[in-house]
Amino acid sequence: MTNSKLRNIEAIALILIVFINHIILNMPQVILSTCGTSSILNVVYITLITFLVGFILIKLFKPFSNYDIIDICDYLGGKTLKIVIGILCIIYSIIVSSTILRHFTEILKLNYYSNFSIFFLVFLFLVAPAMANMFGNKAIIKSNLIIVIISLIGLCLVFLSSAPNFVLQRALPLLGNGINETFFLGISNIFAFNGLFFLFFLGSALEKKESFNKITYISIGIIGLFLLLAITSLLLSFPFIFSTQELSPVNFMVKNIEYGTFFERPEALFIFIWILAQISYISVVLMVILLIFKKISNIKQPANLSLAFSSFILFAAMIPLDMADIRFFEDILYKNISLIFIFVILFGILIFANIKYKLNKNKHINVEVNSNEQLLQ
């Protein structure tokens, strides 16, 4: 994934930065609108399912410990499959990152920068990531680790500060909209763990190859924990959370936090932290896009294309006409795209690659046995 090898904590941070930006925006609201008062139970359920998915992912990557998904595509289907999946990964990354960026800039425009155009705000957010990727990956990885730690601490403060407003009865009935919405339709909420997309690119980049298992389980555990805290805080604090039209439920929670007269506007501090998280997320996405493009095109210096891919994100971010379009994409299209692309297509490639690996291994063993028998004769 990078020229310099990743430590465990750096790899985990790359996965978590995706989740942090989703949880700040609309992810909790999507789960709450689907499951109602059973959202807490649903989060526990999908977290356990994701641990099982992580276990399967580890097993599937075991024969390919030095490969990422692009290398595995090359092994499975040659150059054609490698290029097709590489392009799909780039398109997926651009669409998702542009939607998140547009949603976040809409929040900033509505609350703080009403005199600025959306185009200008989106453009500003892309300048730093584009420049950072022109100077290499190491600074992006190190700074992302710091920003992730600060962001997680900030989210912990938000959730803890909302605890005095908890009313346990708001979590009743436990099954909310019913068993079907909680356990069957609700399983689609596994899209909340779409940060695992980056796991498919860590195989060739880890400092210690055997750490892949640990990184997978720790990442899932942290995401599950913070998602549970977010859903619990929102559900127990606000009786009208299912019908709120806030652009960001977590930001709405921050607006209702009071720390006394000494610190009357805490949302300013949290917004600043989340701005850093947004810039770091776009930087990481650009880094991954450039590395994928390098593998499918054999270009030696993909950093020179940083401005070009930043322009693609800018163009994609300006496609939605308003928040209704953005919400439609986040609530319906993005959810289904993530489920199909990550948990069906990429997993399918790994499954078929493992089948090919085992067939080749068995064929090799049979050839050796036949050779030995001929020698004995």
mmCIF file of C-alpha atoms in Angstrom:
data_model
loop_
_atom_site.group_PDB
_atom_site.id
_atom_site.type_symbol
_atom_site.label_atom_id
_atom_site.label_comp_id
_atom_site.label_asym_id
_atom_site.label_seq_id
_atom_site.Cartn_x
_atom_site.Cartn_y
_atom_site.Cartn_z
ATOM 1 C CA MET A 1 0.000 0.000 0.000
ATOM 2 C CA THR A 2 2.853 2.385 0.742
ATOM 3 C CA ASN A 3 6.595 2.509 0.168
ATOM 4 C CA SER A 4 7.236 2.542 3.925
ATOM 5 C CA LYS A 5 5.823 -0.303 6.001
ATOM 6 C CA LEU A 6 2.866 0.372 8.278
ATOM 7 C CA ARG A 7 2.873 -0.223 12.006
ATOM 8 C CA ASN A 8 -0.216 -1.824 13.490
ATOM 9 C CA ILE A 9 -1.562 1.375 15.021
ATOM 10 C CA GLU A 10 -1.056 3.283 11.745
ATOM 11 C CA ALA A 11 -2.951 0.629 9.784
ATOM 12 C CA ILE A 12 -5.820 0.701 12.281
ATOM 13 C CA ALA A 13 -5.943 4.503 12.038
ATOM 14 C CA LEU A 14 -6.300 4.304 8.236
ATOM 15 C CA ILE A 15 -9.406 2.162 8.673
ATOM 16 C CA LEU A 16 -10.850 4.271 11.501
ATOM 17 C CA ILE A 17 -10.586 7.602 9.674
ATOM 18 C CA VAL A 18 -13.295 6.389 7.266
ATOM 19 C CA PHE A 19 -15.607 5.441 10.119
ATOM 20 C CA ILE A 20 -15.002 8.690 12.028
ATOM 21 C CA ASN A 21 -16.150 10.797 9.093
ATOM 22 C CA HIS A 22 -19.213 8.621 8.556
ATOM 23 C CA ILE A 23 -20.270 8.697 12.196
ATOM 24 C CA ILE A 24 -19.930 12.487 12.313
ATOM 25 C CA LEU A 25 -22.365 12.748 9.414
ATOM 26 C CA ASN A 26 -25.399 10.572 8.747
ATOM 27 C CA MET A 27 -24.518 6.946 9.570
ATOM 28 C CA PRO A 28 -26.226 6.870 13.017
ATOM 29 C CA GLN A 29 -29.386 8.393 11.535
ATOM 30 C CA VAL A 30 -29.541 5.706 8.823
ATOM 31 C CA ILE A 31 -29.435 2.951 11.465
ATOM 32 C CA LEU A 32 -31.929 4.703 13.741
ATOM 33 C CA SER A 33 -34.418 5.240 10.916
ATOM 34 C CA THR A 34 -34.188 1.567 9.940
ATOM 35 C CA CYS A 35 -34.395 -0.089 13.352
ATOM 36 C CA GLY A 36 -35.993 2.489 15.660
ATOM 37 C CA THR A 37 -35.608 1.675 19.331
ATOM 38 C CA SER A 38 -33.914 -1.634 18.526
ATOM 39 C CA SER A 39 -30.917 0.200 17.040
ATOM 40 C CA ILE A 40 -28.739 -0.638 20.055
ATOM 41 C CA LEU A 41 -29.534 -4.330 19.666
ATOM 42 C CA ASN A 42 -28.942 -4.072 15.927
ATOM 43 C CA VAL A 43 -25.478 -2.531 16.412
ATOM 44 C CA VAL A 44 -24.469 -5.381 18.724
ATOM 45 C CA TYR A 45 -25.820 -7.854 16.167
ATOM 46 C CA ILE A 46 -24.028 -6.386 13.130
ATOM 47 C CA THR A 47 -20.804 -6.058 15.127
ATOM 48 C CA LEU A 48 -20.872 -9.787 15.898
ATOM 49 C CA ILE A 49 -21.634 -10.504 12.232
ATOM 50 C CA THR A 50 -18.703 -8.317 11.208
ATOM 51 C CA PHE A 51 -16.359 -10.210 13.534
ATOM 52 C CA LEU A 52 -17.406 -13.345 11.646
ATOM 53 C CA VAL A 53 -16.810 -11.545 8.333
ATOM 54 C CA GLY A 54 -13.391 -10.477 9.618
ATOM 55 C CA PHE A 55 -12.566 -14.079 10.539
ATOM 56 C CA ILE A 56 -13.489 -15.208 7.020
ATOM 57 C CA LEU A 57 -11.452 -12.350 5.512
ATOM 58 C CA ILE A 58 -8.382 -13.400 7.514
ATOM 59 C CA LYS A 59 -8.737 -16.994 6.323
ATOM 60 C CA LEU A 60 -9.138 -15.885 2.700
ATOM 61 C CA PHE A 61 -6.052 -13.653 2.856
ATOM 62 C CA LYS A 62 -3.901 -16.318 4.548
ATOM 63 C CA PRO A 63 -2.461 -17.767 1.298
ATOM 64 C CA PHE A 64 -1.820 -14.222 0.030
ATOM 65 C CA SER A 65 -0.100 -12.597 3.013
ATOM 66 C CA ASN A 66 2.122 -10.405 0.791
ATOM 67 C CA TYR A 67 -0.637 -9.423 -1.649
ATOM 68 C CA ASP A 68 -3.311 -6.767 -1.747
ATOM 69 C CA ILE A 69 -6.593 -7.152 -3.647
ATOM 70 C CA ILE A 70 -5.089 -5.737 -6.868
ATOM 71 C CA ASP A 71 -2.270 -8.323 -6.791
ATOM 72 C CA ILE A 72 -4.819 -11.058 -6.104
ATOM 73 C CA CYS A 73 -6.874 -9.937 -9.116
ATOM 74 C CA ASP A 74 -3.733 -10.235 -11.233
ATOM 75 C CA TYR A 75 -3.188 -13.762 -9.897
ATOM 76 C CA LEU A 76 -6.822 -14.771 -10.455
ATOM 77 C CA GLY A 77 -7.701 -13.223 -13.798
ATOM 78 C CA GLY A 78 -4.589 -11.601 -15.162
ATOM 79 C CA LYS A 79 -4.138 -8.021 -16.289
ATOM 80 C CA THR A 80 -7.738 -7.563 -17.455
ATOM 81 C CA LEU A 81 -9.332 -8.366 -14.087
ATOM 82 C CA LYS A 82 -6.629 -6.348 -12.326
ATOM 83 C CA ILE A 83 -7.429 -3.226 -14.365
ATOM 84 C CA VAL A 84 -11.227 -3.630 -14.119
ATOM 85 C CA ILE A 85 -11.253 -4.062 -10.328
ATOM 86 C CA GLY A 86 -8.651 -1.331 -9.906
ATOM 87 C CA ILE A 87 -10.818 1.133 -11.853
ATOM 88 C CA LEU A 88 -13.904 0.092 -9.859
ATOM 89 C CA CYS A 89 -12.001 0.645 -6.589
ATOM 90 C CA ILE A 90 -10.987 4.125 -7.767
ATOM 91 C CA ILE A 91 -14.538 5.016 -8.853
ATOM 92 C CA TYR A 92 -15.964 3.721 -5.561
ATOM 93 C CA SER A 93 -13.423 5.762 -3.565
ATOM 94 C CA ILE A 94 -14.138 8.939 -5.540
ATOM 95 C CA ILE A 95 -17.933 8.614 -5.246
ATOM 96 C CA VAL A 96 -17.904 7.896 -1.508
ATOM 97 C CA SER A 97 -15.317 10.546 -0.583
ATOM 98 C CA SER A 98 -16.991 13.225 -2.723
ATOM 99 C CA THR A 99 -20.372 12.549 -1.092
ATOM 100 C CA ILE A 100 -18.926 12.741 2.414
ATOM 101 C CA LEU A 101 -17.042 15.926 1.542
ATOM 102 C CA ARG A 102 -20.132 17.554 0.031
ATOM 103 C CA HIS A 103 -22.247 16.634 3.079
ATOM 104 C CA PHE A 104 -19.658 18.040 5.479
ATOM 105 C CA THR A 105 -19.259 21.299 3.554
ATOM 106 C CA GLU A 106 -23.057 21.690 3.524
ATOM 107 C CA ILE A 107 -22.968 21.554 7.341
ATOM 108 C CA LEU A 108 -20.227 24.201 7.445
ATOM 109 C CA LYS A 109 -22.061 26.450 4.986
ATOM 110 C CA LEU A 110 -25.371 26.220 6.836
ATOM 111 C CA ASN A 111 -23.917 26.840 10.299
ATOM 112 C CA TYR A 112 -20.832 29.000 9.820
ATOM 113 C CA TYR A 113 -20.024 30.068 6.249
ATOM 114 C CA SER A 114 -23.335 31.001 4.648
ATOM 115 C CA ASN A 115 -21.663 33.677 2.498
ATOM 116 C CA PHE A 116 -19.320 31.194 0.813
ATOM 117 C CA SER A 117 -20.254 29.030 -2.152
ATOM 118 C CA ILE A 118 -20.230 25.235 -1.829
ATOM 119 C CA PHE A 119 -17.754 25.014 -4.715
ATOM 120 C CA PHE A 120 -15.277 27.229 -2.872
ATOM 121 C CA LEU A 121 -15.579 25.261 0.383
ATOM 122 C CA VAL A 122 -15.123 21.903 -1.361
ATOM 123 C CA PHE A 123 -12.159 23.302 -3.279
ATOM 124 C CA LEU A 124 -10.504 24.478 -0.042
ATOM 125 C CA PHE A 125 -10.826 21.020 1.498
ATOM 126 C CA LEU A 126 -9.075 19.447 -1.488
ATOM 127 C CA VAL A 127 -6.061 21.751 -1.607
ATOM 128 C CA ALA A 128 -4.221 20.299 1.400
ATOM 129 C CA PRO A 129 -4.809 16.599 0.482
ATOM 130 C CA ALA A 130 -3.705 17.229 -3.102
ATOM 131 C CA MET A 131 -0.508 18.956 -1.961
ATOM 132 C CA ALA A 132 0.201 16.346 0.745
ATOM 133 C CA ASN A 133 0.024 13.483 -1.755
ATOM 134 C CA MET A 134 2.536 15.212 -3.994
ATOM 135 C CA PHE A 135 5.167 14.938 -1.241
ATOM 136 C CA GLY A 136 4.773 11.297 -0.265
ATOM 137 C CA ASN A 137 2.788 9.020 2.030
ATOM 138 C CA LYS A 138 4.726 9.034 5.269
ATOM 139 C CA ALA A 139 3.508 12.453 6.453
ATOM 140 C CA ILE A 140 -0.112 11.522 5.614
ATOM 141 C CA ILE A 141 0.090 8.283 7.616
ATOM 142 C CA LYS A 142 1.720 9.905 10.654
ATOM 143 C CA SER A 143 -0.618 12.904 10.752
ATOM 144 C CA ASN A 144 -3.659 10.667 10.216
ATOM 145 C CA LEU A 145 -2.724 8.672 13.317
ATOM 146 C CA ILE A 146 -2.624 11.833 15.449
ATOM 147 C CA ILE A 147 -5.910 13.148 14.030
ATOM 148 C CA VAL A 148 -7.679 9.807 14.565
ATOM 149 C CA ILE A 149 -6.622 9.705 18.227
ATOM 150 C CA ILE A 150 -7.779 13.308 18.782
ATOM 151 C CA SER A 151 -11.072 12.638 16.965
ATOM 152 C CA LEU A 152 -11.817 9.517 19.023
ATOM 153 C CA ILE A 153 -11.127 11.432 22.245
ATOM 154 C CA GLY A 154 -13.459 14.186 21.026
ATOM 155 C CA LEU A 155 -16.221 11.686 20.275
ATOM 156 C CA CYS A 156 -15.777 10.136 23.735
ATOM 157 C CA LEU A 157 -16.253 13.577 25.308
ATOM 158 C CA VAL A 158 -19.415 14.144 23.260
ATOM 159 C CA PHE A 159 -20.918 10.809 24.292
ATOM 160 C CA LEU A 160 -19.972 11.217 27.954
ATOM 161 C CA SER A 161 -21.375 14.754 28.027
ATOM 162 C CA SER A 162 -24.738 13.524 26.771
ATOM 163 C CA ALA A 163 -25.041 10.883 29.542
ATOM 164 C CA PRO A 164 -26.927 13.163 32.013
ATOM 165 C CA ASN A 165 -29.740 13.439 29.455
ATOM 166 C CA PHE A 166 -30.249 9.686 29.145
ATOM 167 C CA VAL A 167 -33.762 8.304 29.596
ATOM 168 C CA LEU A 168 -33.613 4.511 29.517
ATOM 169 C CA GLN A 169 -37.279 4.155 28.590
ATOM 170 C CA ARG A 170 -36.513 5.645 25.165
ATOM 171 C CA ALA A 171 -34.834 2.342 24.236
ATOM 172 C CA LEU A 172 -38.156 0.511 24.591
ATOM 173 C CA PRO A 173 -39.518 -1.585 23.007
ATOM 174 C CA LEU A 174 -36.282 -3.534 22.597
ATOM 175 C CA LEU A 175 -37.263 -4.950 19.210
ATOM 176 C CA GLY A 176 -38.253 -1.522 17.890
ATOM 177 C CA ASN A 177 -39.843 -1.859 14.454
ATOM 178 C CA GLY A 178 -39.839 -5.670 14.712
ATOM 179 C CA ILE A 179 -37.623 -8.737 14.382
ATOM 180 C CA ASN A 180 -37.472 -8.402 10.601
ATOM 181 C CA GLU A 181 -36.106 -4.830 10.695
ATOM 182 C CA THR A 182 -33.701 -5.636 13.523
ATOM 183 C CA PHE A 183 -32.140 -8.893 12.351
ATOM 184 C CA PHE A 184 -33.009 -9.475 8.684
ATOM 185 C CA LEU A 185 -33.319 -6.101 6.981
ATOM 186 C CA GLY A 186 -31.091 -4.706 9.729
ATOM 187 C CA ILE A 187 -28.141 -6.850 8.651
ATOM 188 C CA SER A 188 -27.650 -4.385 5.787
ATOM 189 C CA ASN A 189 -26.386 -1.916 8.410
ATOM 190 C CA ILE A 190 -23.121 -3.823 8.240
ATOM 191 C CA PHE A 191 -22.244 -1.137 5.678
ATOM 192 C CA ALA A 192 -21.236 0.917 8.744
ATOM 193 C CA PHE A 193 -18.028 -1.133 8.729
ATOM 194 C CA ASN A 194 -17.133 -0.118 5.181
ATOM 195 C CA GLY A 195 -13.800 1.200 6.462
ATOM 196 C CA LEU A 196 -12.749 -2.447 6.153
ATOM 197 C CA PHE A 197 -12.360 -1.598 2.445
ATOM 198 C CA PHE A 198 -8.832 -0.462 3.290
ATOM 199 C CA LEU A 199 -8.056 -3.910 4.726
ATOM 200 C CA PHE A 200 -7.991 -5.226 1.168
ATOM 201 C CA PHE A 201 -4.955 -3.028 0.487
ATOM 202 C CA LEU A 202 -2.908 -3.679 3.630
ATOM 203 C CA GLY A 203 -1.482 -7.087 2.716
ATOM 204 C CA SER A 204 1.696 -5.823 1.058
ATOM 205 C CA ALA A 205 2.184 -2.819 3.333
ATOM 206 C CA LEU A 206 2.327 -4.152 6.897
ATOM 207 C CA GLU A 207 5.528 -4.097 8.875
ATOM 208 C CA LYS A 208 4.598 -7.493 10.337
ATOM 209 C CA LYS A 209 2.523 -9.737 8.061
ATOM 210 C CA GLU A 210 1.197 -11.755 10.998
ATOM 211 C CA SER A 211 -0.414 -8.580 12.389
ATOM 212 C CA PHE A 212 -3.221 -8.642 9.817
ATOM 213 C CA ASN A 213 -5.406 -10.698 12.192
ATOM 214 C CA LYS A 214 -4.881 -8.308 15.079
ATOM 215 C CA ILE A 215 -5.521 -5.211 12.953
ATOM 216 C CA THR A 216 -8.762 -6.680 11.608
ATOM 217 C CA TYR A 217 -10.232 -7.590 14.993
ATOM 218 C CA ILE A 218 -9.119 -4.405 16.764
ATOM 219 C CA SER A 219 -10.542 -2.208 13.989
ATOM 220 C CA ILE A 220 -13.896 -4.006 14.070
ATOM 221 C CA GLY A 221 -13.976 -3.788 17.879
ATOM 222 C CA ILE A 222 -13.284 -0.041 17.972
ATOM 223 C CA ILE A 223 -15.803 0.709 15.207
ATOM 224 C CA GLY A 224 -18.453 -1.419 16.923
ATOM 225 C CA LEU A 225 -17.826 0.256 20.291
ATOM 226 C CA PHE A 226 -18.034 3.835 19.002
ATOM 227 C CA LEU A 227 -21.040 3.043 16.841
ATOM 228 C CA LEU A 228 -22.766 1.606 19.906
ATOM 229 C CA LEU A 229 -21.889 4.712 21.944
ATOM 230 C CA ALA A 230 -23.195 7.018 19.208
ATOM 231 C CA ILE A 231 -26.476 5.150 18.752
ATOM 232 C CA THR A 232 -27.009 4.834 22.517
ATOM 233 C CA SER A 233 -26.303 8.524 23.135
ATOM 234 C CA LEU A 234 -28.639 9.698 20.381
ATOM 235 C CA LEU A 235 -31.432 7.260 21.188
ATOM 236 C CA LEU A 236 -31.476 7.885 24.943
ATOM 237 C CA SER A 237 -30.927 11.657 24.787
ATOM 238 C CA PHE A 238 -33.486 12.841 22.231
ATOM 239 C CA PRO A 239 -37.112 11.641 22.037
ATOM 240 C CA PHE A 240 -37.497 13.026 18.492
ATOM 241 C CA ILE A 241 -34.254 11.620 17.044
ATOM 242 C CA PHE A 242 -36.108 9.441 14.496
ATOM 243 C CA SER A 243 -37.672 12.448 12.790
ATOM 244 C CA THR A 244 -34.923 15.059 13.129
ATOM 245 C CA GLN A 245 -33.857 16.766 9.917
ATOM 246 C CA GLU A 246 -30.431 17.770 11.212
ATOM 247 C CA LEU A 247 -27.617 17.412 8.683
ATOM 248 C CA SER A 248 -25.537 15.665 11.348
ATOM 249 C CA PRO A 249 -27.098 14.064 14.446
ATOM 250 C CA VAL A 250 -23.735 14.017 16.237
ATOM 251 C CA ASN A 251 -23.231 17.722 15.539
ATOM 252 C CA PHE A 252 -26.780 18.292 16.832
ATOM 253 C CA MET A 253 -25.753 16.484 20.005
ATOM 254 C CA VAL A 254 -22.717 18.764 20.369
ATOM 255 C CA LYS A 255 -24.925 21.864 20.065
ATOM 256 C CA ASN A 256 -26.928 20.680 23.072
ATOM 257 C CA ILE A 257 -23.869 20.155 25.288
ATOM 258 C CA GLU A 258 -23.152 22.774 27.959
ATOM 259 C CA TYR A 259 -19.915 23.045 29.900
ATOM 260 C CA GLY A 260 -20.835 26.141 31.909
ATOM 261 C CA THR A 261 -20.045 29.799 31.315
ATOM 262 C CA PHE A 262 -16.302 29.132 30.963
ATOM 263 C CA PHE A 263 -16.812 27.148 27.751
ATOM 264 C CA GLU A 264 -20.086 28.236 26.177
ATOM 265 C CA ARG A 265 -19.505 27.175 22.545
ATOM 266 C CA PRO A 266 -17.906 23.698 22.614
ATOM 267 C CA GLU A 267 -19.085 22.956 19.069
ATOM 268 C CA ALA A 268 -16.390 25.297 17.706
ATOM 269 C CA LEU A 269 -13.667 23.022 19.087
ATOM 270 C CA PHE A 270 -15.345 19.848 17.829
ATOM 271 C CA ILE A 271 -15.949 21.332 14.380
ATOM 272 C CA PHE A 272 -12.246 22.206 14.157
ATOM 273 C CA ILE A 273 -11.310 18.617 15.041
ATOM 274 C CA TRP A 274 -13.758 17.268 12.484
ATOM 275 C CA ILE A 275 -12.379 19.590 9.803
ATOM 276 C CA LEU A 276 -8.966 18.036 10.418
ATOM 277 C CA ALA A 277 -10.540 14.571 10.255
ATOM 278 C CA GLN A 278 -12.185 15.419 6.940
ATOM 279 C CA ILE A 279 -8.921 16.683 5.418
ATOM 280 C CA SER A 280 -7.079 13.614 6.700
ATOM 281 C CA TYR A 281 -9.756 11.308 5.257
ATOM 282 C CA ILE A 282 -9.537 12.900 1.803
ATOM 283 C CA SER A 283 -5.733 12.678 1.990
ATOM 284 C CA VAL A 284 -5.880 8.956 2.777
ATOM 285 C CA VAL A 285 -8.428 8.294 0.020
ATOM 286 C CA LEU A 286 -6.253 10.126 -2.508
ATOM 287 C CA MET A 287 -3.232 8.141 -1.309
ATOM 288 C CA VAL A 288 -5.047 4.845 -1.879
ATOM 289 C CA ILE A 289 -6.365 5.965 -5.278
ATOM 290 C CA LEU A 290 -2.870 6.896 -6.437
ATOM 291 C CA LEU A 291 -1.420 3.594 -5.240
ATOM 292 C CA ILE A 292 -4.151 1.636 -7.033
ATOM 293 C CA PHE A 293 -3.569 3.638 -10.206
ATOM 294 C CA LYS A 294 0.155 2.980 -9.934
ATOM 295 C CA LYS A 295 -0.468 -0.769 -9.830
ATOM 296 C CA ILE A 296 -2.843 -0.898 -12.791
ATOM 297 C CA SER A 297 -0.900 1.532 -14.996
ATOM 298 C CA ASN A 298 2.734 0.884 -13.949
ATOM 299 C CA ILE A 299 3.353 4.630 -13.641
ATOM 300 C CA LYS A 300 6.424 5.224 -11.485
ATOM 301 C CA GLN A 301 5.391 8.630 -10.089
ATOM 302 C CA PRO A 302 1.607 8.594 -9.504
ATOM 303 C CA ALA A 303 1.904 11.525 -7.056
ATOM 304 C CA ASN A 304 1.991 13.822 -10.081
ATOM 305 C CA LEU A 305 -1.640 12.864 -10.728
ATOM 306 C CA SER A 306 -2.770 14.034 -7.288
ATOM 307 C CA LEU A 307 -4.276 17.223 -8.700
ATOM 308 C CA ALA A 308 -6.098 15.289 -11.436
ATOM 309 C CA PHE A 309 -7.821 12.900 -9.017
ATOM 310 C CA SER A 310 -8.592 15.795 -6.667
ATOM 311 C CA SER A 311 -10.386 17.420 -9.595
ATOM 312 C CA PHE A 312 -12.431 14.251 -10.095
ATOM 313 C CA ILE A 313 -13.504 14.369 -6.437
ATOM 314 C CA LEU A 314 -14.367 18.063 -6.799
ATOM 315 C CA PHE A 315 -16.451 17.381 -9.912
ATOM 316 C CA ALA A 316 -18.268 14.435 -8.269
ATOM 317 C CA ALA A 317 -18.940 16.487 -5.122
ATOM 318 C CA MET A 318 -20.732 19.135 -7.167
ATOM 319 C CA ILE A 319 -23.120 16.697 -8.904
ATOM 320 C CA PRO A 320 -25.799 16.598 -6.124
ATOM 321 C CA LEU A 321 -28.095 19.594 -6.474
ATOM 322 C CA ASP A 322 -29.076 19.804 -2.808
ATOM 323 C CA MET A 323 -29.178 17.909 0.492
ATOM 324 C CA ALA A 324 -32.109 15.815 -0.724
ATOM 325 C CA ASP A 325 -29.848 14.295 -3.384
ATOM 326 C CA ILE A 326 -27.060 13.762 -0.861
ATOM 327 C CA ARG A 327 -29.370 12.061 1.628
ATOM 328 C CA PHE A 328 -30.797 9.835 -1.101
ATOM 329 C CA PHE A 329 -27.304 8.686 -2.035
ATOM 330 C CA GLU A 330 -26.193 8.150 1.580
ATOM 331 C CA ASP A 331 -29.354 6.392 2.732
ATOM 332 C CA ILE A 332 -29.972 4.162 -0.275
ATOM 333 C CA LEU A 333 -27.392 4.117 -3.063
ATOM 334 C CA TYR A 334 -24.216 4.344 -0.983
ATOM 335 C CA LYS A 335 -25.421 1.705 1.456
ATOM 336 C CA ASN A 336 -26.191 -0.796 -1.330
ATOM 337 C CA ILE A 337 -23.075 0.046 -3.343
ATOM 338 C CA SER A 338 -20.858 -0.609 -0.302
ATOM 339 C CA LEU A 339 -22.578 -3.901 0.477
ATOM 340 C CA ILE A 340 -22.321 -5.161 -3.106
ATOM 341 C CA PHE A 341 -18.819 -3.948 -3.879
ATOM 342 C CA ILE A 342 -17.045 -4.746 -0.599
ATOM 343 C CA PHE A 343 -18.940 -7.717 0.783
ATOM 344 C CA VAL A 344 -19.868 -9.408 -2.512
ATOM 345 C CA ILE A 345 -17.460 -8.493 -5.341
ATOM 346 C CA LEU A 346 -14.204 -8.183 -3.392
ATOM 347 C CA PHE A 347 -15.029 -11.160 -1.178
ATOM 348 C CA GLY A 348 -15.984 -13.121 -4.296
ATOM 349 C CA ILE A 349 -12.581 -12.405 -5.832
ATOM 350 C CA LEU A 350 -10.873 -13.669 -2.681
ATOM 351 C CA ILE A 351 -12.983 -16.836 -2.653
ATOM 352 C CA PHE A 352 -12.225 -17.679 -6.298
ATOM 353 C CA ALA A 353 -8.533 -16.846 -5.785
ATOM 354 C CA ASN A 354 -8.431 -19.310 -2.883
ATOM 355 C CA ILE A 355 -10.105 -21.981 -5.023
ATOM 356 C CA LYS A 356 -7.503 -21.443 -7.746
ATOM 357 C CA TYR A 357 -4.706 -21.533 -5.172
ATOM 358 C CA LYS A 358 -5.905 -24.857 -3.743
ATOM 359 C CA LEU A 359 -6.350 -26.391 -7.196
ATOM 360 C CA ASN A 360 -2.831 -25.353 -8.190
ATOM 361 C CA LYS A 361 -1.477 -26.642 -4.881
ATOM 362 C CA ASN A 362 -3.204 -30.003 -5.292
ATOM 363 C CA LYS A 363 -2.017 -30.215 -8.896
ATOM 364 C CA HIS A 364 1.537 -29.535 -7.767
ATOM 365 C CA ILE A 365 1.291 -32.244 -5.084
ATOM 366 C CA ASN A 366 -0.053 -34.755 -7.629
ATOM 367 C CA VAL A 367 2.816 -33.982 -10.006
ATOM 368 C CA GLU A 368 5.334 -34.561 -7.213
ATOM 369 C CA VAL A 369 3.685 -37.872 -6.220
ATOM 370 C CA ASN A 370 3.715 -39.115 -9.812
ATOM 371 C CA SER A 371 7.363 -38.111 -10.195
ATOM 372 C CA ASN A 372 8.296 -39.996 -7.031
ATOM 373 C CA GLU A 373 6.431 -43.097 -8.194
ATOM 374 C CA GLN A 374 8.255 -43.056 -11.509
ATOM 375 C CA LEU A 375 11.590 -42.774 -9.723
ATOM 376 C CA LEU A 376 10.738 -45.773 -7.542
ATOM 377 C CA GLN A 377 9.821 -47.819 -10.576
#
